[in-house]
Coordinates of C-alpha atoms in Angstrom, one line a residue:
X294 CA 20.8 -64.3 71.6
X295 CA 20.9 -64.0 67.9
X296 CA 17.0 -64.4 67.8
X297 CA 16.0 -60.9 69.8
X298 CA 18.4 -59.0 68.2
X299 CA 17.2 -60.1 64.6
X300 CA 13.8 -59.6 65.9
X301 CA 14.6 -55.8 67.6
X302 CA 16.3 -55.0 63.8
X303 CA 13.1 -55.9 62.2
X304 CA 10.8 -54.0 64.4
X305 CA 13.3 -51.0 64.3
X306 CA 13.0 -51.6 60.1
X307 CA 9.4 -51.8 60.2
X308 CA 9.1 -48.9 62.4
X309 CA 11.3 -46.9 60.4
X310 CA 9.9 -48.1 57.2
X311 CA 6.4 -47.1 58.2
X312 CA 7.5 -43.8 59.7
X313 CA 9.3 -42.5 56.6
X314 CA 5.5 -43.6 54.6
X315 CA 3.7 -41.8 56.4
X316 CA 6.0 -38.7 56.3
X317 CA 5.8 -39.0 52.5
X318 CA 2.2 -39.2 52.4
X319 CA 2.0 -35.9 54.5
X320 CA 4.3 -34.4 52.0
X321 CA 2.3 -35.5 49.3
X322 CA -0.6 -34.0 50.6
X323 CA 0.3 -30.4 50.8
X324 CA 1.4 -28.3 47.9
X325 CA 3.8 -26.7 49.7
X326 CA 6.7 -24.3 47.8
X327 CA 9.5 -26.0 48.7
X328 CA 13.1 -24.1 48.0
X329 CA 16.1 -26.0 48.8
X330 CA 19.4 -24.8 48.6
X331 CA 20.9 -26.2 46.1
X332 CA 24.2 -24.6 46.2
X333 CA 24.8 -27.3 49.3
X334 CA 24.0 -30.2 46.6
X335 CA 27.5 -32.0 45.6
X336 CA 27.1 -32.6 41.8
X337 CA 29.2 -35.4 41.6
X338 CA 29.9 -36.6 38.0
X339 CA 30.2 -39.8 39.6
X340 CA 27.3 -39.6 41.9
X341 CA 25.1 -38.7 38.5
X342 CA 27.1 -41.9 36.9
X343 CA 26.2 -43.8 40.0
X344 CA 22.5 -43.0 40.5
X345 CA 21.2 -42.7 37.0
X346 CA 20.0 -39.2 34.6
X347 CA 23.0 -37.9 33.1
X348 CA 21.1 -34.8 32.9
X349 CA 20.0 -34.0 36.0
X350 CA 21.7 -30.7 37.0
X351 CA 20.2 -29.2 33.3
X352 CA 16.7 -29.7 34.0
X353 CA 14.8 -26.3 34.4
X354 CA 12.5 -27.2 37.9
X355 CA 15.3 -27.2 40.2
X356 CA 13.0 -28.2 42.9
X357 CA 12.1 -31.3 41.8
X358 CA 15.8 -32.1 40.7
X359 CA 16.4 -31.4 44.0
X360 CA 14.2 -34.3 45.3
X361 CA 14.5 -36.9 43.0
X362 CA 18.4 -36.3 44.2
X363 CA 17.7 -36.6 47.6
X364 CA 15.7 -39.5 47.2
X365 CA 17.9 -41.8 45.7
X366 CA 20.8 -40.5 47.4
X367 CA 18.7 -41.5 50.3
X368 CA 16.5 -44.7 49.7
X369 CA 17.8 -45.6 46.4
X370 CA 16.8 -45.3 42.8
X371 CA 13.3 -46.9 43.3
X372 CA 12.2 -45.0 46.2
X373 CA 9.3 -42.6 45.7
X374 CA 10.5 -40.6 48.6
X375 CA 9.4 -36.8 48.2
X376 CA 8.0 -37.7 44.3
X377 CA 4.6 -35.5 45.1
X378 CA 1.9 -36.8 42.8
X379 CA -1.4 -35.8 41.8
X380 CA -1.5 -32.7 44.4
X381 CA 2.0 -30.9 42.7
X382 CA 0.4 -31.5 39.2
X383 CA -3.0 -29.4 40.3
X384 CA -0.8 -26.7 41.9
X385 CA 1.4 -27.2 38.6
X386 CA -1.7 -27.2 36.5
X387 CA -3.2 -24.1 38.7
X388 CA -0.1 -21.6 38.2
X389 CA 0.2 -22.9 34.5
X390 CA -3.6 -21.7 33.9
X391 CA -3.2 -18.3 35.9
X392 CA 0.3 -17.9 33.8
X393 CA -1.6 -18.7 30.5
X394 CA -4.2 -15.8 31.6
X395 CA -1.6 -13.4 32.1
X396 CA 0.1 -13.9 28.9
X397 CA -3.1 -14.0 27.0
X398 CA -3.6 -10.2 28.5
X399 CA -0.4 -9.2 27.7
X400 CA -0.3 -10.4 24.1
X401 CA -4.0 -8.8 23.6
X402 CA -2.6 -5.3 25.2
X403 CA 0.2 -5.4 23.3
X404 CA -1.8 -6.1 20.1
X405 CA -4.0 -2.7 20.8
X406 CA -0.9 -0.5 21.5
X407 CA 0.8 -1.7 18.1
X408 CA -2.5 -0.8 16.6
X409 CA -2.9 2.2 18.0
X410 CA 0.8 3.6 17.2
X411 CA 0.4 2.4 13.7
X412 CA -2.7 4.3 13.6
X413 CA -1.1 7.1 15.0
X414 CA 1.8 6.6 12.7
X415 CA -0.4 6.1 9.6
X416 CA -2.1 9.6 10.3
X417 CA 1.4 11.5 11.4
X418 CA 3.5 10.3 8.3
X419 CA 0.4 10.9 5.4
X420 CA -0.5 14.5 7.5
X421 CA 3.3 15.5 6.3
X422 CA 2.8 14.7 3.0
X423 CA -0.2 16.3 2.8
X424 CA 0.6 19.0 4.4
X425 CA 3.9 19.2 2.5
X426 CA 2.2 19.5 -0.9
X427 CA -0.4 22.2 0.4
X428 CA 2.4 24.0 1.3
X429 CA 4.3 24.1 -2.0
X430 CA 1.0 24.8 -3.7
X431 CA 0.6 28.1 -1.8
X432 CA 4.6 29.0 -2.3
X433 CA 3.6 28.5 -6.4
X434 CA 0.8 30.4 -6.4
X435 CA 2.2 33.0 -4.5
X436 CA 5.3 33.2 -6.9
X437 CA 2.6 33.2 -10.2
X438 CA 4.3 30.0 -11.0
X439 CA 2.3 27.7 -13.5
X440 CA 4.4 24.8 -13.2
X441 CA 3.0 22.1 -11.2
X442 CA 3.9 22.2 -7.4
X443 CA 3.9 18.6 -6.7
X444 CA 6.2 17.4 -9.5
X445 CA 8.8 20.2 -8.4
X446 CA 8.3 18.7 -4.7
X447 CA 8.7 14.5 -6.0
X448 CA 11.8 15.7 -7.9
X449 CA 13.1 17.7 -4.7
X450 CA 11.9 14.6 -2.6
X451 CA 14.0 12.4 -4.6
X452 CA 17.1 14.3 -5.0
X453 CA 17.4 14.9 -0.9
X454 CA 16.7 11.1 -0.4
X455 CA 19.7 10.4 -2.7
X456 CA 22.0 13.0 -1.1
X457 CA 21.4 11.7 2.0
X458 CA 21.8 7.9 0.8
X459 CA 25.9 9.3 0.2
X460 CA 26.7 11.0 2.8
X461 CA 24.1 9.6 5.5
X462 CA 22.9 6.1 4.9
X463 CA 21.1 5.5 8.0
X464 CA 19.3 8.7 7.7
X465 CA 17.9 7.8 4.2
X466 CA 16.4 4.3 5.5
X467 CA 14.9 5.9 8.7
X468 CA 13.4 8.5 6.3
X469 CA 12.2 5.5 4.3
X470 CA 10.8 3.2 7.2
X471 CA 8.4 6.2 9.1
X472 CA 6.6 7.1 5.5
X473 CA 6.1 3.9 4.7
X474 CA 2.8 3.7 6.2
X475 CA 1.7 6.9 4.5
X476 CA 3.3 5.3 1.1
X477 CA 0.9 2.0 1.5
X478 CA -2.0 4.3 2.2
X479 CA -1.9 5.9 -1.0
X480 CA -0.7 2.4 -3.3
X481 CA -3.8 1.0 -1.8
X482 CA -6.5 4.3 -2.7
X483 CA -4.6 5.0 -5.9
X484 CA -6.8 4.7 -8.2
X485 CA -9.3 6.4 -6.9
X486 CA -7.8 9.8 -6.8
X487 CA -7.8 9.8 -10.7
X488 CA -11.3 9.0 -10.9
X489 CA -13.1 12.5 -10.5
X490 CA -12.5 13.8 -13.7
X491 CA -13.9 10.3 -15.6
X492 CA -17.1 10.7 -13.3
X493 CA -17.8 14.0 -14.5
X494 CA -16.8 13.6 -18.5
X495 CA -20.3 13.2 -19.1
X496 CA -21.1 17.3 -18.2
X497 CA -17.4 17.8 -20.8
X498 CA -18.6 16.1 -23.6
X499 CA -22.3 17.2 -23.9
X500 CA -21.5 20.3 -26.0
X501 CA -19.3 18.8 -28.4
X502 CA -20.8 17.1 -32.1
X503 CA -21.4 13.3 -32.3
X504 CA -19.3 13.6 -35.8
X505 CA -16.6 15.1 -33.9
X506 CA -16.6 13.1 -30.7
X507 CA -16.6 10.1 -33.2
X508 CA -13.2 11.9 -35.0
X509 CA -11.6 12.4 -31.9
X510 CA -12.2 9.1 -29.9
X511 CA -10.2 7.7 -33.3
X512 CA -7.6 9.6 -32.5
X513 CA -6.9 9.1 -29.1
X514 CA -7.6 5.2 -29.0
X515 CA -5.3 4.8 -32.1
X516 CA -3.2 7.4 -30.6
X517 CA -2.8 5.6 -27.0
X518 CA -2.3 2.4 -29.2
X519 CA 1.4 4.2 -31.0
X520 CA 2.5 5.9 -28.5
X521 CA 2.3 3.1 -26.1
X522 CA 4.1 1.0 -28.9
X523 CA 6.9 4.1 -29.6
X524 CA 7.7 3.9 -26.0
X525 CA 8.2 0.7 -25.4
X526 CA 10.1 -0.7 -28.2
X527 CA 12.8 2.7 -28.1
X528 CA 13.1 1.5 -24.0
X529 CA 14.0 -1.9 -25.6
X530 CA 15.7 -0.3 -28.6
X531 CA 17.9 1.7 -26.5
X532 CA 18.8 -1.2 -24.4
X533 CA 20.4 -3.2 -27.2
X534 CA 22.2 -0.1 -28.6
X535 CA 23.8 0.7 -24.6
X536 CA 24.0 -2.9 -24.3
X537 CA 23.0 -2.8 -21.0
X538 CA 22.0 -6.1 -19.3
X539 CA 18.6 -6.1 -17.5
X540 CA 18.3 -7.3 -13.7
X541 CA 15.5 -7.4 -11.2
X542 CA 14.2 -4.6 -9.7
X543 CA 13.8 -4.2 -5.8
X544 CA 10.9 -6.1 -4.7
X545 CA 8.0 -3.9 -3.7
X546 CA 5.7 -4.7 -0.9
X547 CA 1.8 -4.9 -2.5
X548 CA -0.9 -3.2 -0.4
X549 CA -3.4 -5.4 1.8
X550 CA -6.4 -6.6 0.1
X551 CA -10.2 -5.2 1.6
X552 CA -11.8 -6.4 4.7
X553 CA -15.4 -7.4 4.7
X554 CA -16.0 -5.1 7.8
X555 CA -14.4 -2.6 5.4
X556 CA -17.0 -3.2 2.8
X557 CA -19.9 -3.3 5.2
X558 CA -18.7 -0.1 6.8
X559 CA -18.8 1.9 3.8
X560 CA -22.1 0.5 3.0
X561 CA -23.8 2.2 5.8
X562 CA -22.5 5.2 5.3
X563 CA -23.7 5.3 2.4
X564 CA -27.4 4.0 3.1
X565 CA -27.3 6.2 5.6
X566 CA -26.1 9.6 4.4
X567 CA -28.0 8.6 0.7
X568 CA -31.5 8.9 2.8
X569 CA -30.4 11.5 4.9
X570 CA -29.8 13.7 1.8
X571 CA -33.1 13.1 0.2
X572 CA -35.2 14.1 3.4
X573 CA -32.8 16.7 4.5
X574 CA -30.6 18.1 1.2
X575 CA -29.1 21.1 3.1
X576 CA -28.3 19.4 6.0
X577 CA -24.4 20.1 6.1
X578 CA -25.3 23.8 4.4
X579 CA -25.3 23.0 0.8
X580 CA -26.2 20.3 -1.2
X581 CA -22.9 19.4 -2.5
X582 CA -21.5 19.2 1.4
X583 CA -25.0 16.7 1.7
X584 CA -24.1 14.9 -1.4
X585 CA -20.6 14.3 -0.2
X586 CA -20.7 11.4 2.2
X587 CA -22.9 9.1 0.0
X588 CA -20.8 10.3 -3.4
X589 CA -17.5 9.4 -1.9
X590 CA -18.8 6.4 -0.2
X591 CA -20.3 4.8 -3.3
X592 CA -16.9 5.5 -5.3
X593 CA -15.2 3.5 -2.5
X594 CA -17.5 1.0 -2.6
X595 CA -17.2 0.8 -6.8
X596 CA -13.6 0.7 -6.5
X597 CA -14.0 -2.0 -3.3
X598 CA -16.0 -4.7 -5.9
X599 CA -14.2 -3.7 -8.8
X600 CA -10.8 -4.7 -6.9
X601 CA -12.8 -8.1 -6.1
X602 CA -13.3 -9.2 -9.8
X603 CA -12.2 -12.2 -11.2
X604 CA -8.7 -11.5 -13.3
X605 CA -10.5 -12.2 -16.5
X606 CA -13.1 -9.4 -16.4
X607 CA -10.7 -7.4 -14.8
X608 CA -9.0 -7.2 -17.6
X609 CA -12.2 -6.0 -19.8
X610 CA -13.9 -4.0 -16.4
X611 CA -11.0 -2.4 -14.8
X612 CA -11.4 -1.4 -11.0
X613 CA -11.5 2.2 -12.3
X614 CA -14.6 1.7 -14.3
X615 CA -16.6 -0.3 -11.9
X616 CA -15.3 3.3 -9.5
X617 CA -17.0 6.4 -11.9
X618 CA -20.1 3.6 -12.7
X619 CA -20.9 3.1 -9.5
X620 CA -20.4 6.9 -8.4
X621 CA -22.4 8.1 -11.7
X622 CA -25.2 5.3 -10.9
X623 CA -25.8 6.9 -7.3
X624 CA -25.5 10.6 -8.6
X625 CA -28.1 8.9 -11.2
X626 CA -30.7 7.6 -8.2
X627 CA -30.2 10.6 -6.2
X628 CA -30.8 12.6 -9.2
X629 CA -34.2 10.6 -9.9
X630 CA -35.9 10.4 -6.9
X631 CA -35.0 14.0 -5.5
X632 CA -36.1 15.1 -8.7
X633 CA -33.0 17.3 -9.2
X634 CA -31.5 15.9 -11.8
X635 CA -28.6 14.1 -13.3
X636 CA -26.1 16.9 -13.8
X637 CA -26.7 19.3 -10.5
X638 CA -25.5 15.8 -9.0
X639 CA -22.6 15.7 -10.6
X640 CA -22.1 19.7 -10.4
X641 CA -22.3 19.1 -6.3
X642 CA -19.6 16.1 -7.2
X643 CA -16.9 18.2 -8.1
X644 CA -18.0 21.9 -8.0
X645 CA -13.8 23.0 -7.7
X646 CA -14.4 25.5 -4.7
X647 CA -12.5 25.3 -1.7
X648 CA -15.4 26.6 0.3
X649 CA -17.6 24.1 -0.8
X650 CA -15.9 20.5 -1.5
X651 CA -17.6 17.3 -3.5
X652 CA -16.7 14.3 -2.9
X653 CA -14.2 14.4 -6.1
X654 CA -13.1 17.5 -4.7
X655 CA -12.0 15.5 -1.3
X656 CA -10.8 13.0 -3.6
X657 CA -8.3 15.2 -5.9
X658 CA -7.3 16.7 -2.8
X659 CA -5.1 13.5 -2.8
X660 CA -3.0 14.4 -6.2
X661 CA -0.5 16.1 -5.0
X662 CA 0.6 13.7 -2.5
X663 CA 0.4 11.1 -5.1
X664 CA 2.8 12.5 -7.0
X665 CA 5.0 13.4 -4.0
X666 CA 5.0 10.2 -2.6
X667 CA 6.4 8.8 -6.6
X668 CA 10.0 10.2 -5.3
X669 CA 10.1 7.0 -2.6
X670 CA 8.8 4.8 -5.0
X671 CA 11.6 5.9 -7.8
X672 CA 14.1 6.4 -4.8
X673 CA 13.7 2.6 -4.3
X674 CA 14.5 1.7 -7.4
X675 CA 17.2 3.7 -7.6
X676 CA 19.7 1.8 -9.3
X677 CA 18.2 0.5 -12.1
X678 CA 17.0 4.3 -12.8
X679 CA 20.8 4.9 -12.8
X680 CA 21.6 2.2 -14.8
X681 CA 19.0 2.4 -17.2
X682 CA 19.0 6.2 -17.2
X683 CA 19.8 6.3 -21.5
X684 CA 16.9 3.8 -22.6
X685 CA 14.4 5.7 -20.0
X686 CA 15.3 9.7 -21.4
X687 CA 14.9 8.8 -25.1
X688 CA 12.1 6.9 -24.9
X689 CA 10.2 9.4 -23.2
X690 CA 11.1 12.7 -25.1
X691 CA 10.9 10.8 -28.6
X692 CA 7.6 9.6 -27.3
X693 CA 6.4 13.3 -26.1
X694 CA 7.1 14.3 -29.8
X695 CA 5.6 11.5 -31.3
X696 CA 2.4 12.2 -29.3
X697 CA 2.4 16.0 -30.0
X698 CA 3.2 15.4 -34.0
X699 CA 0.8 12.2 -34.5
X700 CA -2.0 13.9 -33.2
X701 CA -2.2 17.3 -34.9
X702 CA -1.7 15.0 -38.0
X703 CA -4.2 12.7 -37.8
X704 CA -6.5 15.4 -36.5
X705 CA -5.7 17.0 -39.9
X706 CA -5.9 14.2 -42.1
X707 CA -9.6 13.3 -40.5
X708 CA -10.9 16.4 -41.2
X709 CA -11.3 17.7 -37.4
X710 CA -11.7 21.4 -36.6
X711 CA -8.2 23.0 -36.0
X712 CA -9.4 24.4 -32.5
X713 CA -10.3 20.5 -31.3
X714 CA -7.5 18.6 -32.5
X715 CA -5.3 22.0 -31.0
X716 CA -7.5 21.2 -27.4
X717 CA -6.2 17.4 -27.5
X718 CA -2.9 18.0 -28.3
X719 CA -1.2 17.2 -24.4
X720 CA -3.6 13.7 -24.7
X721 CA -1.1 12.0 -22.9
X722 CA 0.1 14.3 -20.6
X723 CA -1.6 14.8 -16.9
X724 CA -5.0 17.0 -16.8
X725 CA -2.4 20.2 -14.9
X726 CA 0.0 20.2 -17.4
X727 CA -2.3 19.6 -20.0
X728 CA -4.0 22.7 -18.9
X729 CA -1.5 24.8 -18.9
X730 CA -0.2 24.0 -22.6
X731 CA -3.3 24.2 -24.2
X732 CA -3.4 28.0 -22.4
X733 CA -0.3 29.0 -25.2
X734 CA -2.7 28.1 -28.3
X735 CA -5.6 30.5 -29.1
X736 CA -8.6 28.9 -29.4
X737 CA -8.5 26.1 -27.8
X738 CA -11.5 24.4 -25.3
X739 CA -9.9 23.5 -21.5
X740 CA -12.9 21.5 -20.9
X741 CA -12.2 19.3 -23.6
X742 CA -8.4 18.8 -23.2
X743 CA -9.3 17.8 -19.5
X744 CA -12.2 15.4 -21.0
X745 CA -9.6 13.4 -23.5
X746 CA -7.1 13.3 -21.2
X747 CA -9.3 11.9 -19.0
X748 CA -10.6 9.2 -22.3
X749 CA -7.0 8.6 -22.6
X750 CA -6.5 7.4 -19.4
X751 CA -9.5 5.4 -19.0
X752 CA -8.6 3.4 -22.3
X753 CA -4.9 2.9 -20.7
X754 CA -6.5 1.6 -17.2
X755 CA -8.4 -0.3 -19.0
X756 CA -6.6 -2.4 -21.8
X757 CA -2.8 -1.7 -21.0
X758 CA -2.1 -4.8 -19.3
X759 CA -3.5 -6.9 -22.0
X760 CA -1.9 -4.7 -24.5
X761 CA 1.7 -4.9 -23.0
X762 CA 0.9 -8.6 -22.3
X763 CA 0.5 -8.9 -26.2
X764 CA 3.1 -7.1 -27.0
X765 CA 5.9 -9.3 -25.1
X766 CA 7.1 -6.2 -22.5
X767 CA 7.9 -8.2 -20.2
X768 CA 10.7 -6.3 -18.2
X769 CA 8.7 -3.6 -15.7
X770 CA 10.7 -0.8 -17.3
X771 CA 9.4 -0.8 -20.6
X772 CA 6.0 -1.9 -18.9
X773 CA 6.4 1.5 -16.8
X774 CA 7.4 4.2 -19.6
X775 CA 5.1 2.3 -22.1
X776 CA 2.2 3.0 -19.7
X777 CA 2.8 6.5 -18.2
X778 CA 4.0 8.1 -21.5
X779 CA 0.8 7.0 -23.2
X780 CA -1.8 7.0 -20.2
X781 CA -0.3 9.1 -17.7
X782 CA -1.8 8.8 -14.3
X783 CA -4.6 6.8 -14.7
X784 CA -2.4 3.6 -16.2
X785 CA -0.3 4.4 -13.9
X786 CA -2.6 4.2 -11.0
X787 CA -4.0 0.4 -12.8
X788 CA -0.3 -1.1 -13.5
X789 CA 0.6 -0.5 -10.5
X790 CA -2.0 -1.6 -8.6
X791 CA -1.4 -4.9 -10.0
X792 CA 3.0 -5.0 -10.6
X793 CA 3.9 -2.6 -8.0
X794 CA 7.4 -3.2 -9.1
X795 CA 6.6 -1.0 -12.5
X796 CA 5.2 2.1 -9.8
X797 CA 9.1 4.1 -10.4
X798 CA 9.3 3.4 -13.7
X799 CA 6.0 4.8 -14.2
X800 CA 6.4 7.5 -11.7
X801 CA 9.5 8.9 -14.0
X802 CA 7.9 8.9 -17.2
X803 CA 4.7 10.4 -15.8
X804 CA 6.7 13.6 -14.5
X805 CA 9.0 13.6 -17.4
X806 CA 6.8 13.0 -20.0
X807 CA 4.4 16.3 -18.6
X808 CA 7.8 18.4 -18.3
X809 CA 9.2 17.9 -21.8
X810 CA 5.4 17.9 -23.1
X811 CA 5.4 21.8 -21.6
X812 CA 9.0 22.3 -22.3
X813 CA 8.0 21.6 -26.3
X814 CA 5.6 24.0 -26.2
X815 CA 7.1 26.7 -25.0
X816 CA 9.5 26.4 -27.8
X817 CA 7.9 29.2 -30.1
X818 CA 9.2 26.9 -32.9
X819 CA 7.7 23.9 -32.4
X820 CA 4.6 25.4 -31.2
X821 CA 4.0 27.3 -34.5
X822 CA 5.3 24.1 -36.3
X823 CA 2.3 22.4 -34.8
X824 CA 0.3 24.8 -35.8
X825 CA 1.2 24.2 -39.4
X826 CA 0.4 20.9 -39.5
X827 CA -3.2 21.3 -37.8
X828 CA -3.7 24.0 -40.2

């Protein structure tokens, strides 16, 4: 009897045995979305003790948690009951591809739309500015104002920013964060919007004697040279007198270096534009309109491969050179082979007219902001303005002085005309405000206070950073007032192009060093004390 009912629980094993096979096989063929409910699924600490991974219930495919419990719960823990194989790892690997796809998209469209708002962003934010400093510009004029418009707006700039950095915190850093773009913008082009008036010096300096030009090239190197060295060591000076301890300044973000496809662009325009305007030289109405696009493409493109120097001719071949060589060098070939010469290139250049714009014309357009956009710079380093507020004052007015003093002495002891050393007086002061204090001596040659201010500048850009390296200024305050008071914009455009962290210090001394420069003058006394001394 025992035999048939040993024999019936085989069969009934074998049948069930082969049954449940062939069920799993038909599972394992389909990739079919199985959802359990696994709210009905007991999890037992002791079941998950019993029947092996501790971590069962924390793995992210519930579905497949779901049948490995089942399947030991069922057949044991070396049953392969309902463990799909190779067909759930294509449907796996198939969803997992058209997932990949769809992220791919999504990253690539939301790479374009954070282009395009910072685009948009870029061109709101610097439109403000610019518009900002056309505006005070007009208000000026129309008020017969001769005081510069832009360093009345950087000074207005910074005072708001630090009123509302008391009373409104929030509103300060939100001002901050949506110019910022506009900021980087003009860090990165800085340079070049000094560079009009050292591509033109050639047409200022034709008229003047070679024994003269000689005289006064002395003066302003080894002018440059002290006042550089008078600011600089009364900044240090001062510091040891106040006693005030020197800390880091804010760390200042650098702008991004140039893009071949940057490079390559500005190449074609100016291939392009450079033949157009030989065959066609009125195309765009006038010839300095025509001239424009190649002019102001072959300045960019100076600046571009002057910026990609090694250091060490950098420091001999400043950016700013290889800038008004490579722009003189194209008004040069066009000049040539158009057969209209040298200097009505350089007249279309910068012709001054609002009706008819140069390239430098487009490019000075930009001076104003500049200065504007100073105030966030200093604004950032507004603390260690406040704290070193005594060193950074006296430095710059003794410095003024000694600039104004030194020169109309030396001028006199070299034997230079008393009208030219009078016309290089405000050598270190900006090309506007220079302008307007040469306008309260008689006799005295604008061209030729714009053209050494201009010299004075381009020896600053040139060898200041060697020159303060020599010198052991190695804090970025004395580095910035030691640079603007002496070199004014254009150092100031090379310094900080390289330590961005000097740009306030700078940015301070470049304003103040122009207002107490004017300020001096219009005191009757020292203005005829002056005129004493030059004789």
């Amino acid at each position: 009897m025992a035999t048939p009912f040993l024999t019936t629980s085989t069969t009934l094993s074998l049948s069930l045995s082969t049954h449940l096979h062939r069920l799993s096989s038909s599972l394992s063929s389909t990739c079919f979305p199985f959802k359990p409910n696994l709210h009905r699924v007991r999890r037992s600490p002791s079941l998950l003790a019993s029947y092996g991974n501790p971590h069962l219930f924390n793995h992210e495919d519930h579905h497949s948690t779901y049948k490995s419990l089942l399947s030991t719960r069922i057949l044991g823990p070396k049953s392969n009951f309902l463990q799909m194989g190779p067909s759930e790892t294509s449907c796996s690997r198939e969803i997992l591809v058209k997932s990949s796809a769809s992220d791919s998209s999504n990253t690539v469209i939301s790479t374009l739309s954070q282009k395009v708002f910072g685009v948009l962003h870029l061109v709101v934010s610097l439109g403000i500015v610019l518009a900002m400093d056309k505006f005070l510009k007009q208000a000026f004029v129309a008020a017969a104002i001769k005081f510069p418009s832009a360093l009345f707006g950087m000074f207005c700039i910074f005072s708001v920013l630090v009123i509302l950095d008391t009373t409104i915190p929030a509103a300060a850093t939100s001002l901050m964060n949506f110019f910022e773009p506009a900021l980087m913008f003009i860090q990165r082009w800085l340079p070049l919007f000094y560079v009009p008036a050292l591509v033109v010096l050639p047409l200022s300096v034709r008229d003047i004697p070679a024994a003269s030009g000689l005289k006064i090239c002395f003066i302003i190197a080894g002018g440059w040279l002290a006042s550089l060295c008078v600011a600089g060591f009364t900044a240090i000076a001062i510091r040891k007198i106040v006693n005030t301890e020197m800390v880091d300044a804010e760390p200042m973000a650098k702008p991004s270096s140039f893009a071949p496809i940057e490079f390559w662009t500005w190449g074609g325009i100016f291939l392009a534009s450079f033949v157009s305007a030989i065959f066609y030289p009125t195309a765009l109405g006038t010839t300095a309109r025509t001239c424009l696009p190649f002019l102001l493409a072959s300045t960019v493109l100076g600046y571009m491969v002057g910026s990609g120097l090694p250091s060490a001719v950098k420091k001999v071949l400043h950016p700013i050179i290889c800038c008004a060589l490579s722009a003189d060098l194209a008004a040069v070939a066009f000049g040539y082979i158009s057969q209209s010469g040298v200097d009505a290139v350089l007249g279309d250049y910068l012709t001054k007219v609002s009706s008819n714009p140069g390239a430098g014309d487009v490019l000075m357009g930009f001076l104003g902001s500049v200065i504007l956009s100073f105030a966030f710079s200093m604004f950032k380093q507004r603390k260690l303005v406040k704290r070193h507020a005594a060193e950074i004052f006296i430095s710059i007015i003794l410095s003024s002085l000694f600039s104004l003093y030194s020169t109309a002495l030396v001028g006199r002891l070299v034997g230079l005309e008393p009208s030219l050393t009078v016309s290089i007086l405000p050598r270190c002061i900006t090309v506007a405000l220079a302008l307007s204090i040469v306008s309260l001596f008689e006799g005295a040659n604008s061209s030729l206070t714009a053209a050494a201010v201009v010299v004075t500048g381009l020896i600053g850009a040139n060898f200041v950073q060697a020159t303060l390296d020599k010198l052991r200024f190695r804090d970025p305050i004395a580095r910035g007032i030691a640079t603007a008071s002496s070199a004014h914009g254009l150092g100031t455009a090379a310094l900080s192009a390289k330590e961005p962290e000097a740009l306030p210090f700078c940015a301070i001394a470049y304003g103040l060093t122009g207002i107490f420069g004017s300020l001096f003058c219009s005191v009757p006394v020292i203005r005829q004390s002056l005129l004493a001394i030059v004789g």
